[in-house]
Short mmCIF file of C-alpha atoms and ligand atoms in Angstrom, two decimals:
data_model
loop_
_atom_site.label_atom_id
_atom_site.label_comp_id
_atom_site.label_asym_id
_atom_site.label_seq_id
_atom_site.Cartn_x
_atom_site.Cartn_y
_atom_site.Cartn_z
CA UNK A 1 5.44 -101.05 155.71
CA UNK A 2 9.05 -102.15 156.12
CA UNK A 3 9.68 -105.89 155.60
CA UNK A 4 10.60 -107.37 158.99
CA UNK A 5 13.75 -109.46 159.15
CA UNK A 6 11.98 -112.18 161.09
CA UNK A 7 8.41 -113.42 161.51
CA UNK A 8 7.78 -115.75 164.42
CA UNK A 9 4.74 -117.92 163.78
CA UNK A 10 3.01 -119.91 166.51
CA UNK A 11 -0.13 -122.09 166.24
CA UNK A 12 -2.42 -121.75 169.24
CA UNK A 13 -5.19 -123.96 170.54
CA UNK A 14 -6.29 -123.30 174.14
CA UNK A 15 -3.04 -121.66 175.21
CA UNK A 16 -4.45 -118.87 177.41
CA UNK A 17 -1.84 -119.36 180.13
CA UNK A 18 1.05 -119.48 177.70
CA UNK A 19 0.50 -116.50 175.38
CA UNK A 20 1.80 -113.68 177.58
CA UNK A 21 4.89 -115.67 178.71
CA UNK A 22 5.46 -116.64 175.06
CA UNK A 23 5.36 -113.07 173.78
CA UNK A 24 7.51 -111.85 176.68
CA UNK A 25 10.08 -114.58 176.03
CA UNK A 26 10.18 -113.75 172.30
CA UNK A 27 10.69 -110.05 173.05
CA UNK A 28 13.45 -110.83 175.57
CA UNK A 29 15.18 -113.07 173.07
CA UNK A 30 14.99 -110.66 170.11
CA UNK A 31 15.30 -107.15 171.55
CA UNK A 32 19.10 -107.45 172.05
CA UNK A 33 19.51 -108.34 168.35
CA UNK A 34 18.09 -104.95 167.25
CA UNK A 35 16.29 -106.50 164.28
CA UNK A 36 12.79 -105.79 163.01
CA UNK A 37 10.40 -108.63 163.74
CA UNK A 38 6.73 -109.54 164.02
CA UNK A 39 4.95 -112.24 165.99
CA UNK A 40 2.12 -113.97 164.13
CA UNK A 41 -0.14 -116.18 166.21
CA UNK A 42 -2.72 -118.36 164.48
CA UNK A 43 -5.60 -119.26 166.75
CA UNK A 44 -7.16 -122.57 165.80
CA UNK A 45 -10.50 -121.48 167.37
CA UNK A 46 -9.45 -121.92 170.97
CA UNK A 47 -12.29 -122.54 173.40
CA UNK A 48 -10.53 -120.70 176.21
CA UNK A 49 -9.56 -117.02 176.54
CA UNK A 50 -6.72 -117.13 174.00
CA UNK A 51 -8.38 -114.90 171.38
CA UNK A 52 -9.26 -112.20 173.92
CA UNK A 53 -5.68 -112.21 175.17
CA UNK A 54 -4.41 -111.95 171.58
CA UNK A 55 -6.70 -108.96 170.95
CA UNK A 56 -5.21 -107.18 173.96
CA UNK A 57 -1.65 -108.09 173.01
CA UNK A 58 -2.25 -106.83 169.47
CA UNK A 59 -3.74 -103.55 170.70
CA UNK A 60 -0.63 -102.88 172.82
CA UNK A 61 1.98 -103.84 170.24
CA UNK A 62 1.42 -103.64 166.48
CA UNK A 63 4.20 -106.17 165.92
CA UNK A 64 1.89 -108.79 167.38
CA UNK A 65 -0.49 -109.94 164.68
CA UNK A 66 -3.01 -112.74 164.92
CA UNK A 67 -5.39 -114.69 162.73
CA UNK A 68 -8.28 -116.85 163.88
CA UNK A 69 -9.55 -119.69 161.70
CA UNK A 70 -13.28 -120.10 161.12
CA UNK A 71 -13.22 -123.60 162.66
CA UNK A 72 -10.80 -125.84 164.51
CA UNK A 73 -8.70 -127.40 161.75
CA UNK A 74 -5.65 -128.74 163.58
CA UNK A 75 -2.03 -127.75 164.02
CA UNK A 76 -1.00 -127.96 160.35
CA UNK A 77 -3.72 -125.54 159.27
CA UNK A 78 -2.88 -123.11 162.06
CA UNK A 79 0.84 -123.21 161.18
CA UNK A 80 0.00 -122.76 157.51
CA UNK A 81 -2.36 -119.82 158.19
CA UNK A 82 0.37 -118.16 160.27
CA UNK A 83 3.01 -118.73 157.60
CA UNK A 84 0.74 -117.23 154.96
CA UNK A 85 0.16 -114.14 157.09
CA UNK A 86 3.89 -113.73 157.83
CA UNK A 87 5.73 -110.95 155.99
CA UNK A 88 9.30 -111.44 157.23
CA UNK A 89 12.40 -112.27 155.20
CA UNK A 90 12.89 -115.27 157.45
CA UNK A 91 10.07 -117.20 159.09
CA UNK A 92 10.49 -119.10 162.35
CA UNK A 93 7.80 -121.41 163.68
CA UNK A 94 7.44 -122.62 167.24
CA UNK A 95 4.72 -124.06 169.45
CA UNK A 96 2.91 -121.68 171.78
CA UNK A 97 3.37 -123.84 174.90
CA UNK A 98 7.06 -122.96 175.54
CA UNK A 99 8.15 -126.59 175.35
CA UNK A 100 10.91 -125.22 173.13
CA UNK A 101 12.03 -121.84 174.34
CA UNK A 102 12.23 -118.61 172.29
CA UNK A 103 15.68 -117.94 173.79
CA UNK A 104 17.01 -120.27 171.09
CA UNK A 105 15.74 -118.04 168.28
CA UNK A 106 18.99 -115.99 167.94
CA UNK A 107 20.93 -119.21 167.37
CA UNK A 108 18.46 -120.24 164.65
CA UNK A 109 18.60 -116.82 163.00
CA UNK A 110 22.39 -116.93 163.02
CA UNK A 111 22.34 -120.42 161.48
CA UNK A 112 20.01 -119.43 158.62
CA UNK A 113 21.89 -116.18 157.98
CA UNK A 114 25.10 -118.15 157.51
CA UNK A 115 23.58 -118.99 154.14
CA UNK A 116 24.37 -122.68 153.74
CA UNK A 117 20.78 -123.82 154.53
CA UNK A 118 17.37 -122.75 153.31
CA UNK A 119 15.74 -124.22 156.41
CA UNK A 120 17.19 -125.02 159.83
CA UNK A 121 15.10 -127.40 161.96
CA UNK A 122 15.30 -128.05 165.68
CA UNK A 123 15.91 -131.56 166.95
CA UNK A 124 14.60 -132.51 170.40
CA UNK A 125 16.22 -135.94 170.35
CA UNK A 126 19.00 -135.30 172.89
CA UNK A 127 16.73 -133.35 175.26
CA UNK A 128 13.52 -135.33 174.82
CA UNK A 129 13.58 -136.94 178.27
CA UNK A 130 13.41 -133.51 179.93
CA UNK A 131 10.05 -132.65 178.37
CA UNK A 132 8.20 -135.83 177.44
CA UNK A 133 6.90 -138.99 179.11
CA UNK A 134 8.55 -142.29 178.16
CA UNK A 135 5.49 -143.20 176.03
CA UNK A 136 6.03 -140.04 173.97
CA UNK A 137 9.77 -140.63 173.76
CA UNK A 138 9.27 -144.17 172.46
CA UNK A 139 6.45 -143.27 170.06
CA UNK A 140 8.50 -140.42 168.64
CA UNK A 141 11.49 -142.72 168.11
CA UNK A 142 9.29 -145.24 166.32
CA UNK A 143 7.58 -142.54 164.21
CA UNK A 144 10.89 -141.00 163.10
CA UNK A 145 12.35 -144.46 162.38
CA UNK A 146 9.40 -145.47 160.17
CA UNK A 147 9.32 -142.04 158.47
CA UNK A 148 13.00 -142.19 157.64
CA UNK A 149 12.78 -145.76 156.39
CA UNK A 150 9.90 -145.04 154.01
CA UNK A 151 11.03 -141.62 152.81
CA UNK A 152 14.72 -142.61 152.77
CA UNK A 153 15.49 -139.61 154.92
CA UNK A 154 17.87 -139.00 157.81
CA UNK A 155 15.84 -136.42 159.75
CA UNK A 156 16.13 -137.07 163.50
CA UNK A 157 13.01 -135.10 164.55
CA UNK A 158 10.75 -134.44 161.59
CA UNK A 159 7.76 -133.21 163.62
CA UNK A 160 9.66 -130.66 165.69
CA UNK A 161 7.70 -127.41 165.45
CA UNK A 162 10.80 -125.26 166.01
CA UNK A 163 12.41 -124.21 162.77
CA UNK A 164 13.46 -121.25 160.66
CA UNK A 165 13.37 -120.89 156.90
CA UNK A 166 13.68 -118.38 154.09
CA UNK A 167 10.39 -116.97 152.85
CA UNK A 168 10.96 -118.53 149.38
CA UNK A 169 10.53 -121.93 151.06
CA UNK A 170 7.05 -120.98 152.28
CA UNK A 171 5.90 -120.06 148.79
CA UNK A 172 6.59 -123.59 147.53
CA UNK A 173 5.41 -125.61 150.52
CA UNK A 174 2.50 -128.00 149.83
CA UNK A 175 -0.21 -127.84 152.45
CA UNK A 176 -2.22 -130.80 153.81
CA UNK A 177 -3.52 -131.98 157.19
CA UNK A 178 -0.50 -133.45 158.97
CA UNK A 179 1.97 -131.34 156.96
CA UNK A 180 3.65 -130.01 160.11
CA UNK A 181 5.17 -133.45 160.75
CA UNK A 182 6.89 -133.61 157.37
CA UNK A 183 8.17 -130.12 156.74
CA UNK A 184 11.89 -131.03 156.40
CA UNK A 185 11.04 -133.58 153.69
CA UNK A 186 8.48 -131.29 152.01
CA UNK A 187 11.14 -128.56 151.73
CA UNK A 188 13.67 -131.03 150.33
CA UNK A 189 11.13 -132.18 147.72
CA UNK A 190 11.17 -128.55 146.52
CA UNK A 191 14.96 -128.60 146.25
CA UNK A 192 15.78 -126.67 149.44
CA UNK A 193 18.72 -127.46 151.72
CA UNK A 194 17.50 -128.49 155.18
CA UNK A 195 19.74 -128.93 158.23
CA UNK A 196 19.05 -129.76 161.89
CA UNK A 197 20.44 -128.38 165.14
CA UNK A 198 19.73 -129.66 168.67
CA UNK A 199 17.38 -127.73 170.96
CA UNK A 200 16.38 -127.98 174.58
CA UNK A 201 12.99 -129.45 175.46
CA UNK A 202 10.75 -128.87 178.47
CA UNK A 203 7.36 -129.83 179.82
CA UNK A 204 4.48 -127.54 178.86
CA UNK A 205 4.29 -124.33 180.88
CA UNK A 206 0.49 -124.72 181.30
CA UNK A 207 -2.39 -126.34 179.39
CA UNK A 208 -2.64 -129.76 177.84
CA UNK A 209 -1.09 -131.63 174.95
CA UNK A 210 -3.48 -132.25 172.09
CA UNK A 211 -2.04 -135.59 171.09
CA UNK A 212 -1.88 -139.17 172.29
CA UNK A 213 -0.43 -142.25 170.58
CA UNK A 214 -3.60 -142.90 168.56
CA UNK A 215 -4.01 -139.46 166.96
CA UNK A 216 -0.33 -139.08 166.21
CA UNK A 217 1.40 -142.35 165.37
CA UNK A 218 -1.33 -143.99 163.31
CA UNK A 219 -2.47 -141.00 161.33
CA UNK A 220 1.17 -140.25 160.51
CA UNK A 221 1.57 -143.60 158.81
CA UNK A 222 -1.28 -142.74 156.45
CA UNK A 223 0.30 -139.36 155.58
CA UNK A 224 3.67 -140.99 155.14
CA UNK A 225 2.64 -142.77 151.99
CA UNK A 226 1.34 -139.51 150.54
CA UNK A 227 4.73 -137.90 151.22
CA UNK A 228 6.53 -140.86 149.64
CA UNK A 229 4.26 -140.48 146.62
CA UNK A 230 5.07 -136.76 146.46
CA UNK A 231 8.81 -137.51 146.59
CA UNK A 232 8.48 -139.77 143.59
CA UNK A 233 5.85 -138.01 141.51
CA UNK A 234 6.06 -134.28 142.02
CA UNK A 235 7.56 -132.11 139.30
CA UNK A 236 10.24 -129.57 139.96
CA UNK A 237 11.23 -127.44 136.99
CA UNK A 238 11.77 -123.85 135.96
CA UNK A 239 10.86 -122.12 132.70
CA UNK A 240 14.18 -121.47 131.01
CA UNK A 241 13.31 -119.45 127.92
CA UNK A 242 10.19 -117.71 126.66
CA UNK A 243 8.90 -115.75 123.67
CA UNK A 244 6.75 -112.58 123.79
CA UNK A 245 6.78 -112.25 127.56
CA UNK A 246 7.31 -108.75 129.00
CA UNK A 247 9.23 -110.01 132.05
CA UNK A 248 12.08 -112.43 132.67
CA UNK A 249 11.00 -115.92 133.83
CA UNK A 250 10.28 -116.06 137.58
CA UNK A 251 13.14 -117.49 139.66
N1 UDP B 1 -2.29 -126.82 168.12
C1 UDP B 1 -3.21 -126.22 167.27
N2 UDP B 1 -4.31 -126.92 166.88
C2 UDP B 1 -4.57 -128.20 167.33
C3 UDP B 1 -3.61 -128.81 168.17
C4 UDP B 1 -2.48 -128.08 168.56
O1 UDP B 1 -3.01 -125.06 166.87
O2 UDP B 1 -5.60 -128.78 166.95
C5 UDP B 1 -1.08 -126.06 168.57
C6 UDP B 1 -0.90 -125.98 170.07
O3 UDP B 1 -1.56 -124.87 170.64
C7 UDP B 1 0.62 -125.88 170.20
C8 UDP B 1 1.11 -126.70 169.02
O4 UDP B 1 0.04 -126.76 168.10
O5 UDP B 1 1.06 -124.54 170.05
C9 UDP B 1 1.56 -128.10 169.43
O6 UDP B 1 0.50 -128.75 170.11
P1 UDP B 1 0.74 -129.66 171.40
O7 UDP B 1 1.58 -128.94 172.39
O8 UDP B 1 -0.59 -130.15 171.87
O9 UDP B 1 1.56 -130.87 170.78
P2 UDP B 1 2.66 -131.76 171.51
O10 UDP B 1 3.75 -130.80 171.95
O11 UDP B 1 1.98 -132.40 172.65
O12 UDP B 1 3.11 -132.70 170.45
MG1 MG B 2 3.54 -129.13 173.11
#
C-alpha cells in the first residue's frame, strides 16, 4: 500500500454525534490539496454508538481506519494507539469534538512541509474565550504557567490536541498516562524542533467534556515532575561507529 502523505489521528470517547461531521470536515479540508491521506480514529471504548458509526464509516471509505482499545484507558492511550496505527509521512492529531476545526489542517501541513520544524503545535490561547468557560480559561492559564516554570519551557498551550509532526517524532515519543498534555516538551527531550501557531477554538459540537478542574489540574502536577525528571535524566545518543555489523548505524 502507498504511504499516505498525512494521517489524521483522533481519540474518541462517546463522540457519536461528532464523528460524521468530523470526517466530513476532514474530507472537505483535504480534498482540495490532492494529497493521499488516512483518518485513524482510536475509540477509547465509548459507551455510546461511536464504534458502530466507525464501522459504517470504515466500510464506506477504506481511508477511514479505526482501532478500539480493550478498556477505557484515557485520552493519552487513545492518542497513542492512533499514532501507532498511523502510516502517514506526517501525523496530525486533533480531538474528535470539533472544538478545533479540521479546516486548519492545510495550514498545519504547509507549516510542517516548510521544513524548519519537526512538530507544529496549535495554540488556543488567543481564541480560548470563544470555546471555554472562564473556569477552564483560568485553569489552563495556571496549568501552562506552572508547567513552563517547572520544565523551563515557553509553550503557550502544551495540552492542545491539535498538532502535526513528522513520523520520526512518533517513533521516539515516550508514552505514559497524561502524555498528551506534554507532547511539545516530550518531543523537545528527543531533540526535535517544536513550534506553535495560533488556532481558532469553539465550543463542542455535541457531547460532553471529560474533564473538570480536579481530574486535569491536579493530576497534571504529578506528571509534571516526571517530565522534569525525564528532561534531566533521559539519554539521547546515537551509535557512531560499529564493527562487524552488516548495516550502517540507524539514523
Ligand atoms: N477522550 C478519550 N478518552 C477519554 C477522554 C477523552 O479518547 O477518556 C477524547 C475525546 O473523545 C476527545 C478528546 O479526547 O476527542 C478530548 O477530550 P475532551 O473534549 O473531553 O477534552 P476537553 O476538550 O474538554 O479538554
Ligand atoms: Mg474537547
